[in-house]
Amino acid sequence: MKLSFLPHSRQSVPPEPGAAPRVRRLRDLPGPPQWPVVGNALQVQLSKVHQNVEAWVKRYGPMIHVRLGGFPLLVVSDHEVIASLLRDRPEGFRRPSRMQEIMAEMGIQDGVFVAEGEHWAKQRRMVMASFAPGQVRAYLPALLKVAGRLRDRFELAAQQGQAIDLQADLMRFTVDAISGLAFGMDVNTIESDDDVIQRHLDQIFPTIWRRSHAIVRYWKWFKLPRDRRLDRSVKAVNVAIRGFMAQARVRLQDPARRAAPHNLLEAMIVAADEPGSGMSDDDVVGNVFTMLLAGEDTTATSLSWMIYLMSRNPHTLQRARQEVDSCLGDLNNWTADDLGRLDYLEACIHESMRIKPVGPFNVVQALKDTVVGDVQIRAGTSVVMVMRHDTLSDDTFPQAQRFMPERWLDEATQLAPHHAKRVSMPFGAGPRICPGRYLALLEIKLVAAMLLQHFDIVSVDTPDGRDADEHMALTMVPVGLKMRIRRITA
Ligand code: HEM
């Protein structure tokens, strides 16, 4: 039998020459004791499920067996095994089919996040065209405008001595940034406090999380008022996107615009119109929807965690500010090259994503009977990949619990292994790695640099004065961070 994912380091006991390699069955693996019928379902708390699973692998080992009701799960934490699973897509593994069913039930067209097989491959080509590096650079002026507005909002809070609701304000930034990029619309939630599309998206995001973990799928038979509200929201966003699309098609009649699209929607339409792309208008709509869902919380949450961790380690704020002051002039004139020179700030991003990844676990489903590590699983079995285990091991990252951005700068310090980026995978890995990662890094750098250039961070407080609580709801969000800042006077 072929051991498809057995990394060399795990083959500690080589089989006798000629003997078949030893393979374990899923049910023979260690794991938390299972109760009749429900298995381990009642031992997890939805908002803390990542910590529950992390605690299990710490206790029972890198490959464990868990059962949620009738569904057996393989849980893995070894980064090499995880990387091989992520690479074996779309042929060997897929995202959980439940996610795709839920989105379809909600009336959301397949986008690249949930599509599979050949359909996914075509969508991915179209989406990647809109994230080409030159294209992302073209979005910078729009991002600078939004960052300038956030600076003005922060300035007001500083003048009035008000605490800033960190996650909420950063969400305003990412909502405005993504809406601008997705369809060239100047949404401006930073100044106006409201946006119609955003109000609808706020309904959709938590529902995906709730429904993907529901034990009884009641909404298939009857709808509660909140389900009817959701239906109205999905419909409204679909109608809005189709409206933007019609406008974009008119603009794209201009050959110059077609040669240099101004936003994701235009870039996707151009890519979809290429002969042989196999993409329809429905695919474009599904992917604009996907960008709105995938690009907001993830980026805002990563920024919140980074600002929180840096505020707990003031010397990192100081060093990052020196770098920003030496590399950047007036915000309106920042270029992608200027931002590319902020190596220390970039190290802060990698370090905070190592400690606080917004996706602390990822799930794939086997498309055929196969072997993971040395464990045989059947087609359809889900594999939960714990992304924050090896990344917090002192064996891999010395003093792993400490926030030390310098570990990403200089291999000579040996604070990180030479292949650190293959251990810490906050954007996933393999063919389905996050296509928005460069855009996200650009946004994070932009906001952090704006903050450091103009303000001193006085404090970032949690509601109870202890370490920030991690709340899992599709992304792992810090609970209730309040930031106080002071304007730097020249
Ligand atoms: C710091 C911010 C972000 C983080 C941490 C993040 C993380 C992730 C992760 C972990 C995945 C799964 C990768 C895998 O399965 O291997 C993913 C997929 C994806 N992300 Fe992001 N993401 C971020 C920002 C964005 C942005 C800004 C966009 C777009 C505007 C975006 C669009 C997507 C899409 C479309 C996929 C699905 C790709 C596919 O299945 O082929 N993400 N992201």
Coordinates of C-alpha atoms and ligand atoms in Angstrom, one line a residue:
M1 CA 0.0 0.0 0.0
K2 CA 1.3 3.4 -0.9
L3 CA 2.0 5.8 2.1
S4 CA 1.0 8.9 0.2
F5 CA 1.7 11.5 3.0
L6 CA 4.4 9.9 5.1
P7 CA 7.1 12.6 5.7
H8 CA 10.6 11.1 6.0
S9 CA 11.0 12.3 9.6
R10 CA 8.0 10.3 10.7
Q11 CA 9.4 7.0 9.4
S12 CA 11.1 6.3 12.6
V13 CA 10.9 2.5 12.4
P14 CA 11.7 1.4 8.9
P15 CA 9.7 -1.7 7.8
E16 CA 11.6 -4.9 7.3
P17 CA 12.8 -5.2 3.7
G18 CA 10.0 -6.5 1.6
A19 CA 7.5 -6.2 4.4
A20 CA 4.4 -4.0 3.9
P21 CA 4.6 -0.7 5.8
R22 CA 2.5 -0.6 8.9
V23 CA -0.7 1.3 8.6
R24 CA -3.0 2.2 11.5
R25 CA -6.8 2.4 11.3
L26 CA -8.5 5.6 12.3
R27 CA -10.4 4.0 15.1
D28 CA -7.2 2.6 16.6
L29 CA -5.7 6.1 17.1
P30 CA -5.6 7.7 20.5
G31 CA -8.0 10.5 21.3
P32 CA -10.3 12.0 23.9
P33 CA -12.8 9.4 25.3
Q34 CA -15.9 9.2 23.1
W35 CA -19.4 9.1 24.5
P36 CA -22.1 6.8 23.0
V37 CA -24.0 8.4 20.0
V38 CA -22.6 11.9 20.3
G39 CA -18.9 10.9 20.4
N40 CA -16.9 14.1 21.4
A41 CA -19.6 16.5 20.2
L42 CA -20.5 17.7 23.7
Q43 CA -16.9 18.2 24.7
V44 CA -16.4 21.1 22.3
Q45 CA -17.6 24.7 22.7
L46 CA -18.2 26.3 19.3
S47 CA -16.5 29.6 20.1
K48 CA -13.5 27.7 21.6
V49 CA -13.3 24.8 19.3
H50 CA -9.8 25.6 18.2
Q51 CA -8.5 25.5 21.7
N52 CA -10.4 22.3 22.4
V53 CA -8.7 20.6 19.5
E54 CA -5.3 22.1 20.3
A55 CA -5.5 20.8 23.8
W56 CA -6.4 17.3 22.5
V57 CA -3.4 17.1 20.2
K58 CA -1.1 18.3 23.0
R59 CA -2.4 15.6 25.2
Y60 CA -2.9 12.6 22.8
G61 CA -0.3 13.2 20.1
P62 CA 0.0 14.5 16.5
M63 CA -2.6 12.2 15.0
I64 CA -5.8 11.6 16.9
H65 CA -9.3 10.2 16.3
V66 CA -12.3 12.3 17.2
R67 CA -16.0 11.6 16.5
L68 CA -18.7 14.2 16.1
G69 CA -22.0 12.3 16.2
G70 CA -21.8 9.9 13.3
F71 CA -18.8 11.6 11.7
P72 CA -15.3 10.3 12.4
L73 CA -12.5 12.9 12.1
L74 CA -8.8 12.5 11.8
V75 CA -7.0 15.4 13.5
V76 CA -3.4 16.1 12.5
S77 CA -0.9 18.7 13.8
D78 CA 2.4 17.8 12.1
H79 CA 3.2 20.6 9.7
E80 CA 4.7 18.3 7.1
V81 CA 1.6 16.1 7.0
I82 CA -0.5 19.3 6.9
A83 CA 1.5 20.7 4.0
S84 CA 1.2 17.4 2.0
L85 CA -2.6 17.4 2.5
L86 CA -2.9 21.0 1.4
R87 CA -0.8 20.3 -1.7
D88 CA -2.9 17.3 -2.7
R89 CA -5.8 19.4 -3.9
P90 CA -8.0 19.3 -5.9
E91 CA -7.3 15.6 -6.8
G92 CA -6.9 14.0 -3.4
F93 CA -8.8 16.3 -1.0
R94 CA -11.5 19.0 -1.2
R95 CA -12.9 21.6 1.2
P96 CA -15.7 20.0 3.3
S97 CA -18.8 19.5 1.1
R98 CA -20.9 20.9 3.8
M99 CA -19.6 24.4 3.2
Q100 CA -20.5 24.2 -0.4
E101 CA -24.0 22.9 0.3
I102 CA -24.6 25.7 2.9
M103 CA -23.5 28.4 0.5
A104 CA -25.7 27.0 -2.2
E105 CA -28.7 26.7 0.1
M106 CA -28.2 30.4 1.0
G107 CA -28.3 31.3 -2.6
I108 CA -24.6 32.3 -2.9
Q109 CA -23.1 31.2 -6.3
D110 CA -20.1 29.0 -6.2
G111 CA -16.9 31.1 -5.9
V112 CA -13.3 30.0 -5.8
F113 CA -13.4 29.3 -2.1
V114 CA -16.0 26.5 -2.3
A115 CA -15.7 25.3 -6.0
E116 CA -14.0 22.0 -6.6
G117 CA -12.2 20.1 -9.4
E118 CA -12.1 21.5 -12.9
H119 CA -14.6 24.2 -12.0
W120 CA -12.3 25.4 -9.2
A121 CA -9.3 25.4 -11.5
K122 CA -11.0 27.7 -14.0
Q123 CA -12.3 30.0 -11.3
R124 CA -8.8 30.2 -9.7
R125 CA -7.3 31.2 -13.0
M126 CA -9.8 34.1 -13.4
V127 CA -9.4 35.2 -9.7
M128 CA -5.5 35.1 -9.9
A129 CA -5.6 37.4 -12.9
S130 CA -7.3 40.0 -10.7
F131 CA -4.6 39.5 -8.0
A132 CA -1.6 39.7 -10.3
P133 CA 1.1 41.9 -8.6
G134 CA 0.8 44.7 -11.1
Q135 CA -2.9 44.7 -10.5
V136 CA -2.6 44.9 -6.7
R137 CA -0.2 47.8 -7.1
A138 CA -2.8 49.6 -9.2
Y139 CA -5.2 49.4 -6.2
L140 CA -2.8 51.3 -3.9
P141 CA -4.1 54.8 -4.6
A142 CA -7.6 53.7 -3.5
L143 CA -6.2 52.0 -0.4
L144 CA -4.2 55.2 0.5
K145 CA -7.4 57.2 0.3
V146 CA -9.2 54.8 2.8
A147 CA -6.1 54.8 5.1
G148 CA -6.2 58.6 5.1
R149 CA -9.8 58.5 6.3
L150 CA -9.0 56.1 9.0
R151 CA -6.2 58.4 10.1
D152 CA -8.7 61.3 10.4
R153 CA -11.1 59.1 12.4
F154 CA -8.3 58.1 14.8
E155 CA -7.2 61.7 15.0
L156 CA -10.7 62.7 16.3
A157 CA -10.7 59.9 18.8
A158 CA -7.3 61.0 20.0
Q159 CA -8.4 64.7 20.3
Q160 CA -11.5 63.6 22.3
G161 CA -9.6 61.2 24.4
Q162 CA -12.0 58.4 23.3
A163 CA -11.1 54.7 23.4
I164 CA -11.2 53.1 19.9
D165 CA -13.1 49.8 19.4
L166 CA -10.1 48.3 17.6
Q167 CA -11.7 45.5 15.7
A168 CA -14.8 47.5 14.6
D169 CA -12.7 50.4 13.3
L170 CA -10.3 48.1 11.4
M171 CA -13.3 46.4 9.9
R172 CA -14.5 49.8 8.6
F173 CA -11.1 50.1 6.9
T174 CA -11.2 46.6 5.3
V175 CA -14.9 47.0 4.3
D176 CA -14.2 50.2 2.5
A177 CA -10.9 48.9 1.0
I178 CA -12.5 45.7 -0.3
S179 CA -15.7 47.4 -1.6
G180 CA -13.5 49.9 -3.4
L181 CA -11.4 47.2 -4.9
A182 CA -14.1 44.7 -5.6
F183 CA -16.3 47.0 -7.6
G184 CA -14.8 50.5 -7.6
M185 CA -17.4 51.7 -5.2
D186 CA -16.6 54.4 -2.6
V187 CA -18.5 53.0 0.3
N188 CA -17.0 55.1 3.1
T189 CA -18.2 53.3 6.3
I190 CA -15.3 55.1 8.1
E191 CA -17.0 58.5 7.8
S192 CA -20.7 57.6 7.3
D193 CA -21.1 54.8 9.9
D194 CA -23.4 52.8 7.6
D195 CA -23.4 50.9 4.4
V196 CA -26.3 48.9 2.9
I197 CA -24.2 46.1 1.5
Q198 CA -22.2 45.7 4.7
R199 CA -25.4 45.5 6.8
H200 CA -26.4 42.5 4.6
L201 CA -22.9 40.9 4.8
D202 CA -23.0 41.2 8.6
Q203 CA -26.0 38.8 8.5
I204 CA -24.3 36.3 6.2
F205 CA -20.9 35.7 7.8
P206 CA -22.2 34.4 11.2
T207 CA -24.8 32.3 9.5
I208 CA -22.2 30.4 7.5
W209 CA -20.4 29.5 10.7
R210 CA -23.6 28.7 12.6
R211 CA -25.1 26.5 9.9
S212 CA -21.9 24.7 9.1
H213 CA -21.9 23.4 12.8
A214 CA -25.6 23.0 13.3
I215 CA -26.7 19.5 14.4
V216 CA -30.3 19.9 13.0
R217 CA -30.6 21.6 9.6
Y218 CA -34.1 22.9 10.5
W219 CA -34.0 25.7 7.8
K220 CA -34.4 23.2 5.1
W221 CA -38.0 22.6 6.4
F222 CA -39.0 25.8 8.0
K223 CA -37.6 29.3 8.3
L224 CA -37.3 31.4 11.4
P225 CA -37.4 35.2 11.1
R226 CA -33.6 35.4 11.1
D227 CA -33.5 32.9 8.2
R228 CA -35.9 35.0 6.2
R229 CA -33.8 38.1 6.9
L230 CA -30.8 36.2 5.7
D231 CA -32.6 35.2 2.4
R232 CA -33.4 38.9 1.9
S233 CA -29.8 39.9 2.5
V234 CA -28.3 37.4 0.1
K235 CA -30.8 38.5 -2.5
A236 CA -29.9 42.1 -2.0
V237 CA -26.2 41.5 -2.3
N238 CA -26.7 39.4 -5.5
V239 CA -28.8 42.2 -7.0
A240 CA -26.3 44.8 -6.1
I241 CA -23.4 42.9 -7.6
R242 CA -25.3 42.3 -10.8
G243 CA -25.9 46.0 -11.0
F244 CA -22.2 46.8 -10.5
M245 CA -21.5 44.3 -13.2
A246 CA -23.8 45.9 -15.7
Q247 CA -22.1 49.3 -15.0
A248 CA -18.6 47.7 -15.3
R249 CA -19.5 46.1 -18.7
V250 CA -20.4 49.6 -20.0
R251 CA -17.0 51.0 -18.8
L252 CA -15.1 48.1 -20.3
Q253 CA -16.4 49.0 -23.8
D254 CA -13.4 51.4 -23.7
P255 CA -10.4 49.3 -24.9
A256 CA -8.0 51.3 -22.7
R257 CA -10.0 50.4 -19.6
R258 CA -10.1 46.8 -20.7
A259 CA -6.3 46.8 -21.0
A260 CA -5.9 48.2 -17.5
P261 CA -9.0 47.3 -15.3
H262 CA -9.4 49.4 -12.3
N263 CA -10.9 46.9 -9.8
L264 CA -11.4 43.2 -9.1
L265 CA -14.7 43.1 -10.8
E266 CA -13.4 44.6 -14.0
A267 CA -10.3 42.4 -13.9
M268 CA -12.5 39.3 -13.5
I269 CA -14.8 40.2 -16.3
V270 CA -11.9 40.7 -18.6
A271 CA -10.4 37.3 -17.6
A272 CA -13.8 35.7 -17.9
D273 CA -14.2 37.1 -21.4
E274 CA -11.0 35.5 -22.6
P275 CA -11.7 32.8 -25.2
G276 CA -11.8 29.4 -23.5
S277 CA -12.0 30.7 -19.9
G278 CA -15.2 28.7 -19.4
M279 CA -16.4 31.4 -17.0
S280 CA -19.9 32.9 -17.0
D281 CA -21.4 36.0 -15.4
D282 CA -22.6 33.8 -12.6
D283 CA -19.1 32.8 -11.8
V284 CA -18.0 36.4 -11.7
V285 CA -20.9 37.3 -9.3
G286 CA -20.0 34.3 -7.1
N287 CA -16.4 35.4 -6.9
V288 CA -17.1 39.0 -6.1
F289 CA -19.3 37.7 -3.3
T290 CA -16.4 35.5 -2.2
M291 CA -14.0 38.4 -2.1
L292 CA -16.3 40.4 0.1
L293 CA -16.7 37.5 2.5
A294 CA -13.0 36.4 2.5
G295 CA -11.2 39.7 2.5
E296 CA -12.8 41.7 5.4
D297 CA -12.7 39.9 8.7
T298 CA -9.5 38.1 8.0
T299 CA -7.5 41.2 7.3
A300 CA -9.1 43.3 10.1
T301 CA -8.6 40.5 12.6
S302 CA -5.0 40.0 11.7
L303 CA -4.3 43.7 12.2
S304 CA -6.1 43.7 15.5
W305 CA -3.9 40.8 16.8
M306 CA -0.7 42.5 15.5
I307 CA -1.5 45.8 17.2
Y308 CA -2.4 44.0 20.4
L309 CA 0.8 42.0 20.4
M310 CA 3.0 45.0 19.5
S311 CA 1.4 47.0 22.3
R312 CA 2.4 44.3 24.8
N313 CA 6.0 44.5 23.5
P314 CA 6.6 48.2 23.3
H315 CA 10.2 47.8 22.0
T316 CA 8.7 46.4 18.8
L317 CA 6.5 49.5 18.4
Q318 CA 9.6 51.7 18.8
R319 CA 11.7 49.8 16.2
A320 CA 8.8 49.6 13.7
R321 CA 8.2 53.4 14.1
Q322 CA 11.9 54.1 13.4
E323 CA 11.7 52.1 10.2
V324 CA 8.5 53.8 9.1
D325 CA 9.9 57.2 9.8
S326 CA 13.0 56.5 7.8
C327 CA 11.3 54.9 4.8
L328 CA 8.0 56.9 4.4
G329 CA 7.1 60.5 3.7
D330 CA 3.6 61.9 3.4
L331 CA 0.9 59.2 3.4
N332 CA -0.6 60.4 0.1
N333 CA 2.7 59.8 -1.7
W334 CA 3.5 56.3 -0.4
T335 CA 4.4 53.8 -3.1
A336 CA 4.3 50.0 -3.1
D337 CA 8.2 50.1 -3.2
D338 CA 8.3 52.3 -0.1
L339 CA 6.0 49.8 1.7
G340 CA 8.1 46.9 0.4
R341 CA 11.1 48.3 2.3
L342 CA 9.4 47.9 5.7
D343 CA 11.1 44.6 6.6
Y344 CA 10.7 44.8 10.3
L345 CA 7.0 45.7 10.1
E346 CA 6.6 42.7 7.7
A347 CA 8.4 40.5 10.3
C348 CA 5.9 41.8 12.9
I349 CA 3.1 40.6 10.6
H350 CA 4.6 37.1 10.2
E351 CA 5.2 36.8 13.9
S352 CA 1.7 37.8 15.0
M353 CA 0.2 35.5 12.4
R354 CA 2.4 32.7 13.8
I355 CA 1.0 33.3 17.4
K356 CA -2.5 34.4 16.4
P357 CA -3.5 33.0 13.0
V358 CA -7.0 34.0 12.1
G359 CA -7.5 30.4 10.9
P360 CA -6.1 28.3 13.6
F361 CA -7.4 25.2 11.9
N362 CA -8.4 24.2 8.4
V363 CA -10.4 21.2 7.3
V364 CA -10.2 19.0 4.1
Q365 CA -12.2 15.9 3.1
A366 CA -10.7 12.9 1.4
L367 CA -12.0 12.3 -2.1
K368 CA -10.9 8.6 -2.1
D369 CA -9.7 5.9 0.3
T370 CA -6.2 7.0 1.2
V371 CA -3.4 7.0 3.8
V372 CA -2.5 10.1 5.8
G373 CA 0.8 9.8 7.6
D374 CA 0.5 6.2 8.6
V375 CA -3.3 6.2 9.0
Q376 CA -5.7 4.7 6.6
I377 CA -8.9 6.7 6.0
R378 CA -12.0 6.2 3.9
A379 CA -13.2 8.5 1.1
G380 CA -15.4 11.2 2.6
T381 CA -13.5 11.3 6.0
S382 CA -12.7 14.9 7.1
V383 CA -9.2 15.7 8.3
V384 CA -8.9 18.6 10.7
M385 CA -5.5 20.3 10.4
V386 CA -4.3 22.1 13.6
M387 CA -2.3 25.0 12.3
R388 CA -1.0 26.3 15.6
H389 CA 0.8 23.4 17.2
D390 CA 4.3 23.1 15.6
T391 CA 4.3 26.9 15.3
L392 CA 4.2 27.2 19.1
S393 CA 6.7 24.4 19.8
D394 CA 10.0 25.5 21.4
D395 CA 11.7 22.7 19.3
T396 CA 10.8 24.5 16.1
F397 CA 10.7 28.2 17.2
P398 CA 12.9 28.8 20.3
Q399 CA 11.0 30.7 23.0
A400 CA 7.9 30.0 20.9
Q401 CA 5.5 31.8 23.2
R402 CA 7.3 35.1 22.9
F403 CA 6.5 37.7 20.3
M404 CA 10.0 38.2 18.6
P405 CA 9.6 39.6 15.1
E406 CA 13.4 39.6 14.7
R407 CA 13.2 35.8 14.3
W408 CA 11.9 36.4 10.8
L409 CA 14.8 38.7 9.8
D410 CA 18.0 36.9 10.4
E411 CA 18.6 33.2 10.1
A412 CA 21.8 33.5 12.1
T413 CA 19.8 34.2 15.3
Q414 CA 18.4 30.6 14.9
L415 CA 15.2 31.9 16.5
A416 CA 13.3 30.3 13.6
P417 CA 14.1 27.3 11.4
H418 CA 15.3 28.1 7.9
H419 CA 12.0 26.8 6.6
A420 CA 9.9 28.8 9.0
K421 CA 7.4 29.8 6.4
R422 CA 6.7 26.2 5.7
V423 CA 5.9 25.6 9.3
S424 CA 3.7 28.7 9.9
M425 CA 1.1 28.7 7.2
P426 CA -1.4 31.5 8.1
F427 CA -2.5 31.8 4.4
G428 CA -2.7 28.0 3.9
A429 CA -0.5 26.2 1.3
G430 CA -0.5 24.4 -2.0
P431 CA -2.7 25.2 -5.0
R432 CA -5.4 26.7 -2.9
I433 CA -3.2 29.1 -0.9
C434 CA -5.0 32.4 -0.2
P435 CA -5.0 34.4 -3.4
G436 CA -5.5 37.6 -1.5
R437 CA -2.4 37.3 0.6
Y438 CA -0.3 40.1 -1.1
L439 CA -3.3 42.4 -0.9
A440 CA -3.8 41.6 2.7
L441 CA -0.1 42.2 3.6
L442 CA -0.3 45.5 1.7
E443 CA -3.4 46.6 3.7
I444 CA -1.9 45.5 7.0
K445 CA 1.3 47.4 6.4
L446 CA -0.5 50.5 5.2
V447 CA -2.7 50.7 8.3
A448 CA 0.1 49.8 10.8
A449 CA 2.5 52.3 9.1
M450 CA -0.2 55.1 9.2
L451 CA -0.8 54.4 12.9
L452 CA 2.9 54.4 13.8
Q453 CA 3.7 57.5 11.8
H454 CA 0.9 59.6 13.4
F455 CA 0.1 58.2 16.8
D456 CA 1.6 56.9 20.0
I457 CA -0.3 53.8 21.3
V458 CA -1.1 54.6 24.9
S459 CA -2.8 51.3 25.7
V460 CA -4.7 48.4 24.1
D461 CA -7.0 47.1 26.9
T462 CA -9.0 43.9 27.2
P463 CA -12.4 43.9 29.0
D464 CA -11.0 42.1 32.1
G465 CA -7.4 43.3 32.0
R466 CA -6.1 39.8 31.3
D467 CA -4.7 38.4 28.0
A468 CA -7.1 38.9 25.1
D469 CA -9.7 36.2 24.8
E470 CA -9.8 34.3 21.4
H471 CA -13.4 33.9 20.0
M472 CA -13.8 31.5 17.1
A473 CA -16.4 32.4 14.5
L474 CA -15.1 31.5 11.0
T475 CA -12.1 33.6 12.1
M476 CA -10.4 33.7 15.5
V477 CA -11.2 37.2 16.8
P478 CA -9.8 39.0 19.9
V479 CA -12.6 39.9 22.2
G480 CA -13.3 43.6 23.1
L481 CA -9.9 45.3 22.5
K482 CA -10.0 49.1 23.2
M483 CA -7.1 51.2 22.0
R484 CA -6.2 54.6 23.3
I485 CA -3.8 56.7 21.2
R486 CA -2.1 60.1 21.3
R487 CA -1.2 62.3 18.3
I488 CA 2.5 62.6 17.8
T489 CA 3.4 66.2 17.5
A490 CA 6.1 67.1 15.1
Ligands
HEM1 C1 -4.7 38.5 6.7 C2 -5.7 38.2 5.8 C3 -6.0 36.9 5.3 C4 -5.8 35.6 5.8 C5 -5.0 35.3 7.1 C6 -6.3 34.6 4.9 C7 -6.2 33.3 5.1 C8 -6.7 32.3 4.2 C9 -6.6 30.9 4.4 C10 -6.0 30.2 5.6 C11 -7.2 30.3 3.3 C12 -7.3 28.8 3.0 C13 -6.1 28.4 2.2 C14 -6.0 26.9 2.0 O1 -7.0 26.2 2.1 O2 -4.8 26.4 1.8 C15 -7.7 31.4 2.4 C16 -8.3 31.2 1.2 C17 -8.8 32.2 0.4 N1 -8.7 33.6 0.7 FE1 -7.7 34.4 2.2 N2 -6.9 35.3 3.9 C18 -6.7 36.7 4.0 C19 -7.1 37.7 3.2 C20 -7.8 37.5 2.0 C21 -8.2 38.6 1.1 C22 -7.9 40.0 1.3 C23 -8.9 38.0 0.1 C24 -9.5 38.6 -1.1 C25 -9.9 39.8 -1.2 C26 -8.9 36.5 0.3 C27 -9.5 35.6 -0.5 C28 -9.4 34.2 -0.3 C29 -9.9 33.3 -1.3 C30 -10.7 33.6 -2.5 C31 -9.6 32.0 -0.8 C32 -9.9 30.6 -1.4 C33 -8.8 30.2 -2.4 C34 -9.1 28.8 -3.0 O3 -9.8 28.0 -2.4 O4 -8.5 28.6 -4.1 N3 -8.2 36.3 1.5 N4 -7.4 32.6 3.0

